Each structure stands twice: as C-alpha cells, then as structure tokens.
Amino acid sequence: MKLLLGLLLLPTLSFASSFVPTSFSANYEETLKSVTGKERKSFGKIDYKFPGHLRFEVTQPNPTLFVVNPQKSWLFQPAFVKGEKDQVTIQKSSNLPIIKFLDSVKDGVEQSKLFTTKYNKNEVTLTFVKTIQKEMGFTEVVLQANKDAKSIKELKGFEKIILTKVDGSKTNIRLIDIKENVSFPPGNFEYKPSANAKITNQ
C-alpha cells in the first residue's frame, strides 16, 4: 500500500495542543498524482491517537486496512479472487510519515527545526529541511483554506492538504467530518488476522 498520507500543522501562531487533537477520526478523500501526471483516487477513514496510533482504512476502490501502534503494524489486503487467502503483513512499528508528523507537531510547531514556513494568502507551505526529508518521506506540505491561512487555529479549518513526496509525486487529501478527542474502543489499534489468512512477518 503506497498511498500513505500525511498531516500537518501551522506555525508562527501560538496554537497550543488543540490544533492537532490528542485523537481524531475522519473520513477522507485522497488523490494521488504521479510524477507522470496520472491520478488515482481513494476513499476511506482514518483514526489517530497520540502518540503513534493509526488506523487507516481504504474503502474504495481497493479495500485495505493498515493498523499501527507504537509496537506493531498490520497491513490487511483481502483476496482478489475467490478461493485465495487474505494477505496480512505484520512488522514492527516503523513510524510512518503521517505518524511522525502528527506526533512531532502535537504541541505546536512554532520555531520548528524540522521545516521553514511561508504564508501566501489562503495557503501555508511547510518545507522540510533536507536532512529530515528522507526520514519524513516527503519534502513539503501545503495547507489550503478558503480564507487567510494565518487566521486558522485548528486542523479542521483547512480544506485540503497537499503533500509532495521525496520521489516528486503528490498526494491531495481532504478530511471530511472530523471528530476530535475521540475515545476509541479497546483494540481499535490492533488487528487479529483470521485463521485462514496468509501471514507474512517482516
């Protein structure tokens, strides 16, 4: 699953910890644009809890489930053909770009050493320093709103998130119906494979 997203925060203003809530749940629409200009859309749901917890479910076009906690991650891909086994890949948690970014900006990014910040009307661009780009997985994050970006103090105030990955491809993300400070049920950030699934440990 190559279409991992990333998320954001806005510097210079004193945002405290409420800009990126301790936990949130949202539906999303993602458009992945390759370096050749081809586009691919996907839809699904994302749950996040600080620190290092993510449940990322793709519902369309190809159902996929990715679950991460600070100890372990699971990638579930259902069988494409009847009679074949579902695929589950299990590995130690690797701090994916989205988690690294959300965790790092949980308490604000004023005077951040990770990136520089530039405002332009309804946009704010976060450009990561070269020494951290490979580790983060992307070079730049652009947050777009329908009003002056400097006036926005919450994650849900931005309409679009545009990430430029290290390979030059871009991912446009639109979060829908964000619910903040969610109390997730036990086991939400764990996954138990079915008995007939093909399991790969990495």
PDB file of C-alpha atoms in Angstrom:
ATOM      1  CA  MET A   1       0.000   0.000   0.000  1.00  0.00           C
ATOM      2  CA  LYS A   2       1.882   3.001  -1.317  1.00  0.00           C
ATOM      3  CA  LEU A   3      -0.711   5.689  -0.771  1.00  0.00           C
ATOM      4  CA  LEU A   4       0.078   6.742   2.786  1.00  0.00           C
ATOM      5  CA  LEU A   5      -0.928  10.168   3.693  1.00  0.00           C
ATOM      6  CA  GLY A   6       0.444  12.762   5.928  1.00  0.00           C
ATOM      7  CA  LEU A   7      -0.893  15.572   8.013  1.00  0.00           C
ATOM      8  CA  LEU A   8       0.009  18.979   9.233  1.00  0.00           C
ATOM      9  CA  LEU A   9       0.103  21.848  11.493  1.00  0.00           C
ATOM     10  CA  LEU A  10       0.563  25.564  11.193  1.00  0.00           C
ATOM     11  CA  PRO A  11       3.415  27.532  12.776  1.00  0.00           C
ATOM     12  CA  THR A  12       4.061  31.123  13.888  1.00  0.00           C
ATOM     13  CA  LEU A  13       0.767  31.375  15.738  1.00  0.00           C
ATOM     14  CA  SER A  14       0.551  30.033  19.279  1.00  0.00           C
ATOM     15  CA  PHE A  15      -1.609  27.013  18.656  1.00  0.00           C
ATOM     16  CA  ALA A  16      -1.135  25.090  21.887  1.00  0.00           C
ATOM     17  CA  SER A  17      -2.022  21.416  21.708  1.00  0.00           C
ATOM     18  CA  SER A  18      -5.563  21.787  20.379  1.00  0.00           C
ATOM     19  CA  PHE A  19      -4.591  22.363  16.750  1.00  0.00           C
ATOM     20  CA  VAL A  20      -3.936  18.660  16.316  1.00  0.00           C
ATOM     21  CA  PRO A  21      -6.156  16.989  18.913  1.00  0.00           C
ATOM     22  CA  THR A  22      -4.929  14.130  21.054  1.00  0.00           C
ATOM     23  CA  SER A  23      -7.197  11.906  18.996  1.00  0.00           C
ATOM     24  CA  PHE A  24      -9.442  12.321  15.992  1.00  0.00           C
ATOM     25  CA  SER A  25     -11.437  10.351  13.462  1.00  0.00           C
ATOM     26  CA  ALA A  26     -12.357  11.460   9.952  1.00  0.00           C
ATOM     27  CA  ASN A  27     -13.418  10.267   6.550  1.00  0.00           C
ATOM     28  CA  TYR A  28     -11.042  11.184   3.761  1.00  0.00           C
ATOM     29  CA  GLU A  29     -10.763  11.593   0.028  1.00  0.00           C
ATOM     30  CA  GLU A  30      -7.276  11.203  -1.410  1.00  0.00           C
ATOM     31  CA  THR A  31      -5.961  11.952  -4.888  1.00  0.00           C
ATOM     32  CA  LEU A  32      -2.538  10.549  -5.675  1.00  0.00           C
ATOM     33  CA  LYS A  33      -0.822  12.233  -8.611  1.00  0.00           C
ATOM     34  CA  SER A  34       2.275  10.528 -10.019  1.00  0.00           C
ATOM     35  CA  VAL A  35       5.268  12.343 -11.500  1.00  0.00           C
ATOM     36  CA  THR A  36       3.863  11.491 -14.963  1.00  0.00           C
ATOM     37  CA  GLY A  37       0.593  13.276 -14.175  1.00  0.00           C
ATOM     38  CA  LYS A  38      -1.643  10.230 -13.750  1.00  0.00           C
ATOM     39  CA  GLU A  39      -4.204  10.458 -10.968  1.00  0.00           C
ATOM     40  CA  ARG A  40      -5.741   7.848  -8.712  1.00  0.00           C
ATOM     41  CA  LYS A  41      -8.463   8.472  -6.152  1.00  0.00           C
ATOM     42  CA  SER A  42      -9.224   6.568  -2.979  1.00  0.00           C
ATOM     43  CA  PHE A  43     -11.714   6.970  -0.142  1.00  0.00           C
ATOM     44  CA  GLY A  44     -11.809   5.744   3.401  1.00  0.00           C
ATOM     45  CA  LYS A  45     -11.469   6.518   7.080  1.00  0.00           C
ATOM     46  CA  ILE A  46      -8.616   7.460   9.366  1.00  0.00           C
ATOM     47  CA  ASP A  47      -8.348   7.220  13.163  1.00  0.00           C
ATOM     48  CA  TYR A  48      -5.408   8.788  15.001  1.00  0.00           C
ATOM     49  CA  LYS A  49      -4.357   8.827  18.646  1.00  0.00           C
ATOM     50  CA  PHE A  50      -1.252  10.388  20.126  1.00  0.00           C
ATOM     51  CA  PRO A  51       1.348   9.000  20.293  1.00  0.00           C
ATOM     52  CA  GLY A  52       1.944   6.672  17.369  1.00  0.00           C
ATOM     53  CA  HIS A  53      -1.508   5.144  16.852  1.00  0.00           C
ATOM     54  CA  LEU A  54      -3.138   4.983  13.427  1.00  0.00           C
ATOM     55  CA  ARG A  55      -5.981   3.058  11.829  1.00  0.00           C
ATOM     56  CA  PHE A  56      -6.137   3.774   8.113  1.00  0.00           C
ATOM     57  CA  GLU A  57      -8.911   2.076   6.159  1.00  0.00           C
ATOM     58  CA  VAL A  58      -9.318   2.303   2.397  1.00  0.00           C
ATOM     59  CA  THR A  59     -12.907   1.528   1.423  1.00  0.00           C
ATOM     60  CA  GLN A  60     -12.689   2.380  -2.304  1.00  0.00           C
ATOM     61  CA  PRO A  61     -11.520   1.391  -4.837  1.00  0.00           C
ATOM     62  CA  ASN A  62      -9.416  -1.428  -3.313  1.00  0.00           C
ATOM     63  CA  PRO A  63     -10.321  -2.252   0.300  1.00  0.00           C
ATOM     64  CA  THR A  64      -7.238  -2.247   2.515  1.00  0.00           C
ATOM     65  CA  LEU A  65      -6.664  -1.852   6.236  1.00  0.00           C
ATOM     66  CA  PHE A  66      -3.490  -0.557   7.869  1.00  0.00           C
ATOM     67  CA  VAL A  67      -3.254  -0.550  11.660  1.00  0.00           C
ATOM     68  CA  VAL A  68      -0.327   0.833  13.645  1.00  0.00           C
ATOM     69  CA  ASN A  69       0.519   1.188  17.308  1.00  0.00           C
ATOM     70  CA  PRO A  70       3.912   2.003  18.861  1.00  0.00           C
ATOM     71  CA  GLN A  71       4.881  -1.688  18.945  1.00  0.00           C
ATOM     72  CA  LYS A  72       3.498  -3.296  15.784  1.00  0.00           C
ATOM     73  CA  SER A  73       1.788  -2.697  12.442  1.00  0.00           C
ATOM     74  CA  TRP A  74      -0.584  -4.816  10.356  1.00  0.00           C
ATOM     75  CA  LEU A  75      -1.397  -4.457   6.655  1.00  0.00           C
ATOM     76  CA  PHE A  76      -4.517  -6.376   5.630  1.00  0.00           C
ATOM     77  CA  GLN A  77      -5.335  -6.928   1.954  1.00  0.00           C
ATOM     78  CA  PRO A  78      -8.368  -9.092   1.144  1.00  0.00           C
ATOM     79  CA  ALA A  79      -8.105 -11.777  -1.512  1.00  0.00           C
ATOM     80  CA  PHE A  80      -8.853 -10.518  -5.022  1.00  0.00           C
ATOM     81  CA  VAL A  81     -10.011 -13.913  -6.258  1.00  0.00           C
ATOM     82  CA  LYS A  82     -12.441 -16.239  -4.520  1.00  0.00           C
ATOM     83  CA  GLY A  83     -10.608 -19.178  -3.043  1.00  0.00           C
ATOM     84  CA  GLU A  84      -7.374 -17.312  -2.448  1.00  0.00           C
ATOM     85  CA  LYS A  85      -6.241 -16.291   1.021  1.00  0.00           C
ATOM     86  CA  ASP A  86      -6.323 -12.813   2.519  1.00  0.00           C
ATOM     87  CA  GLN A  87      -2.871 -11.289   2.917  1.00  0.00           C
ATOM     88  CA  VAL A  88      -1.657  -9.915   6.252  1.00  0.00           C
ATOM     89  CA  THR A  89       1.794  -8.363   6.656  1.00  0.00           C
ATOM     90  CA  ILE A  90       2.997  -7.877  10.226  1.00  0.00           C
ATOM     91  CA  GLN A  91       6.055  -5.888  11.217  1.00  0.00           C
ATOM     92  CA  LYS A  92       7.456  -3.786  13.999  1.00  0.00           C
ATOM     93  CA  SER A  93       6.119  -0.259  14.035  1.00  0.00           C
ATOM     94  CA  SER A  94       8.210   1.878  11.696  1.00  0.00           C
ATOM     95  CA  ASN A  95       6.925   5.367  12.492  1.00  0.00           C
ATOM     96  CA  LEU A  96       5.278   6.130   9.171  1.00  0.00           C
ATOM     97  CA  PRO A  97       5.449   9.703   7.844  1.00  0.00           C
ATOM     98  CA  ILE A  98       1.914  10.582   8.927  1.00  0.00           C
ATOM     99  CA  ILE A  99       2.590   9.406  12.467  1.00  0.00           C
ATOM    100  CA  LYS A 100       5.981  11.090  12.661  1.00  0.00           C
ATOM    101  CA  PHE A 101       4.486  14.367  11.518  1.00  0.00           C
ATOM    102  CA  LEU A 102       1.363  14.328  13.682  1.00  0.00           C
ATOM    103  CA  ASP A 103       3.293  13.272  16.759  1.00  0.00           C
ATOM    104  CA  SER A 104       6.010  15.868  16.189  1.00  0.00           C
ATOM    105  CA  VAL A 105       3.561  18.775  15.854  1.00  0.00           C
ATOM    106  CA  LYS A 106       1.153  17.697  18.573  1.00  0.00           C
ATOM    107  CA  ASP A 107       2.126  20.628  20.799  1.00  0.00           C
ATOM    108  CA  GLY A 108       2.684  23.133  18.028  1.00  0.00           C
ATOM    109  CA  VAL A 109       5.400  23.918  15.519  1.00  0.00           C
ATOM    110  CA  GLU A 110       6.382  27.445  16.370  1.00  0.00           C
ATOM    111  CA  GLN A 111      10.110  27.877  15.691  1.00  0.00           C
ATOM    112  CA  SER A 112      10.283  24.322  14.387  1.00  0.00           C
ATOM    113  CA  LYS A 113      13.674  22.898  13.441  1.00  0.00           C
ATOM    114  CA  LEU A 114      12.035  20.485  11.010  1.00  0.00           C
ATOM    115  CA  PHE A 115      10.793  22.924   8.382  1.00  0.00           C
ATOM    116  CA  THR A 116      10.525  26.502   7.228  1.00  0.00           C
ATOM    117  CA  THR A 117       7.166  28.219   6.859  1.00  0.00           C
ATOM    118  CA  LYS A 118       5.793  30.501   4.181  1.00  0.00           C
ATOM    119  CA  TYR A 119       2.326  32.087   4.050  1.00  0.00           C
ATOM    120  CA  ASN A 120       0.612  33.125   0.844  1.00  0.00           C
ATOM    121  CA  LYS A 121      -2.970  34.313   1.322  1.00  0.00           C
ATOM    122  CA  ASN A 122      -5.053  31.159   1.840  1.00  0.00           C
ATOM    123  CA  GLU A 123      -2.051  28.811   1.850  1.00  0.00           C
ATOM    124  CA  VAL A 124       0.772  27.947   4.193  1.00  0.00           C
ATOM    125  CA  THR A 125       3.722  25.919   2.931  1.00  0.00           C
ATOM    126  CA  LEU A 126       5.908  23.855   5.231  1.00  0.00           C
ATOM    127  CA  THR A 127       9.205  22.943   3.551  1.00  0.00           C
ATOM    128  CA  PHE A 128      11.213  20.328   5.389  1.00  0.00           C
ATOM    129  CA  VAL A 129      14.940  20.728   5.818  1.00  0.00           C
ATOM    130  CA  LYS A 130      16.925  18.410   3.571  1.00  0.00           C
ATOM    131  CA  THR A 131      18.394  16.405   6.425  1.00  0.00           C
ATOM    132  CA  ILE A 132      14.917  15.292   7.543  1.00  0.00           C
ATOM    133  CA  GLN A 133      13.143  14.841   4.179  1.00  0.00           C
ATOM    134  CA  LYS A 134      14.070  11.195   3.638  1.00  0.00           C
ATOM    135  CA  GLU A 135      13.134  10.271   7.181  1.00  0.00           C
ATOM    136  CA  MET A 136       9.755  12.032   6.948  1.00  0.00           C
ATOM    137  CA  GLY A 137       9.006  10.620   3.500  1.00  0.00           C
ATOM    138  CA  PHE A 138       8.062  13.963   1.932  1.00  0.00           C
ATOM    139  CA  THR A 139       9.655  17.307   1.185  1.00  0.00           C
ATOM    140  CA  GLU A 140       6.767  19.730   1.525  1.00  0.00           C
ATOM    141  CA  VAL A 141       3.269  20.125   2.923  1.00  0.00           C
ATOM    142  CA  VAL A 142       0.869  22.784   1.663  1.00  0.00           C
ATOM    143  CA  LEU A 143      -2.271  23.554   3.651  1.00  0.00           C
ATOM    144  CA  GLN A 144      -5.089  25.242   1.739  1.00  0.00           C
ATOM    145  CA  ALA A 145      -8.095  27.068   3.185  1.00  0.00           C
ATOM    146  CA  ASN A 146     -10.907  29.274   1.922  1.00  0.00           C
ATOM    147  CA  LYS A 147      -9.627  32.253   3.928  1.00  0.00           C
ATOM    148  CA  ASP A 148      -6.408  33.759   5.252  1.00  0.00           C
ATOM    149  CA  ALA A 149      -4.268  30.842   6.463  1.00  0.00           C
ATOM    150  CA  LYS A 150      -2.829  32.863   9.348  1.00  0.00           C
ATOM    151  CA  SER A 151      -6.262  33.133  10.920  1.00  0.00           C
ATOM    152  CA  ILE A 152      -6.802  29.370  11.174  1.00  0.00           C
ATOM    153  CA  LYS A 153      -6.092  27.739  14.505  1.00  0.00           C
ATOM    154  CA  GLU A 154      -7.462  24.213  14.060  1.00  0.00           C
ATOM    155  CA  LEU A 155      -6.724  21.272  11.801  1.00  0.00           C
ATOM    156  CA  LYS A 156     -10.309  21.141  10.601  1.00  0.00           C
ATOM    157  CA  GLY A 157     -10.051  24.721   9.341  1.00  0.00           C
ATOM    158  CA  PHE A 158      -8.078  23.597   6.301  1.00  0.00           C
ATOM    159  CA  GLU A 159      -9.892  22.221   3.278  1.00  0.00           C
ATOM    160  CA  LYS A 160      -7.007  20.483   1.556  1.00  0.00           C
ATOM    161  CA  ILE A 161      -3.601  19.061   2.415  1.00  0.00           C
ATOM    162  CA  ILE A 162      -1.094  18.645  -0.409  1.00  0.00           C
ATOM    163  CA  LEU A 163       1.980  16.534   0.261  1.00  0.00           C
ATOM    164  CA  THR A 164       4.962  16.348  -2.060  1.00  0.00           C
ATOM    165  CA  LYS A 165       6.779  13.076  -1.537  1.00  0.00           C
ATOM    166  CA  VAL A 166      10.503  12.548  -1.887  1.00  0.00           C
ATOM    167  CA  ASP A 167      10.006  10.925  -5.316  1.00  0.00           C
ATOM    168  CA  GLY A 168       8.155  14.008  -6.587  1.00  0.00           C
ATOM    169  CA  SER A 169       4.655  12.522  -6.561  1.00  0.00           C
ATOM    170  CA  LYS A 170       1.885  14.484  -4.866  1.00  0.00           C
ATOM    171  CA  THR A 171      -0.966  13.440  -2.621  1.00  0.00           C
ATOM    172  CA  ASN A 172      -4.006  15.675  -2.142  1.00  0.00           C
ATOM    173  CA  ILE A 173      -6.045  14.895   0.953  1.00  0.00           C
ATOM    174  CA  ARG A 174      -9.415  16.218   2.016  1.00  0.00           C
ATOM    175  CA  LEU A 175     -10.558  15.341   5.519  1.00  0.00           C
ATOM    176  CA  ILE A 176     -14.325  15.119   5.960  1.00  0.00           C
ATOM    177  CA  ASP A 177     -16.449  15.134   9.136  1.00  0.00           C
ATOM    178  CA  ILE A 178     -13.551  15.390  11.580  1.00  0.00           C
ATOM    179  CA  LYS A 179     -14.460  14.280  15.106  1.00  0.00           C
ATOM    180  CA  GLU A 180     -11.948  15.432  17.705  1.00  0.00           C
ATOM    181  CA  ASN A 181     -10.887  13.929  21.048  1.00  0.00           C
ATOM    182  CA  VAL A 182     -12.458  10.572  20.260  1.00  0.00           C
ATOM    183  CA  SER A 183     -12.494   7.731  22.794  1.00  0.00           C
ATOM    184  CA  PHE A 184     -11.715   4.713  20.650  1.00  0.00           C
ATOM    185  CA  PRO A 185     -12.898   1.237  21.675  1.00  0.00           C
ATOM    186  CA  PRO A 186     -10.375  -1.270  23.067  1.00  0.00           C
ATOM    187  CA  GLY A 187      -8.428  -2.974  20.305  1.00  0.00           C
ATOM    188  CA  ASN A 188      -9.014  -0.232  17.740  1.00  0.00           C
ATOM    189  CA  PHE A 189      -5.280  -0.020  17.073  1.00  0.00           C
ATOM    190  CA  GLU A 190      -4.671  -3.753  16.928  1.00  0.00           C
ATOM    191  CA  TYR A 191      -5.581  -6.363  14.326  1.00  0.00           C
ATOM    192  CA  LYS A 192      -6.237 -10.075  14.693  1.00  0.00           C
ATOM    193  CA  PRO A 193      -5.825 -11.986  11.403  1.00  0.00           C
ATOM    194  CA  SER A 194      -8.320 -14.681  10.534  1.00  0.00           C
ATOM    195  CA  ALA A 195      -7.243 -18.301  10.840  1.00  0.00           C
ATOM    196  CA  ASN A 196      -7.072 -18.824   7.061  1.00  0.00           C
ATOM    197  CA  ALA A 197      -5.121 -15.656   6.224  1.00  0.00           C
ATOM    198  CA  LYS A 198      -1.640 -15.839   4.717  1.00  0.00           C
ATOM    199  CA  ILE A 199       0.617 -14.076   7.214  1.00  0.00           C
ATOM    200  CA  THR A 200       3.997 -12.552   6.398  1.00  0.00           C
ATOM    201  CA  ASN A 201       6.221 -11.365   9.225  1.00  0.00           C
ATOM    202  CA  GLN A 202       8.841  -8.759   8.356  1.00  0.00           C
TER     203      GLN A 202
END
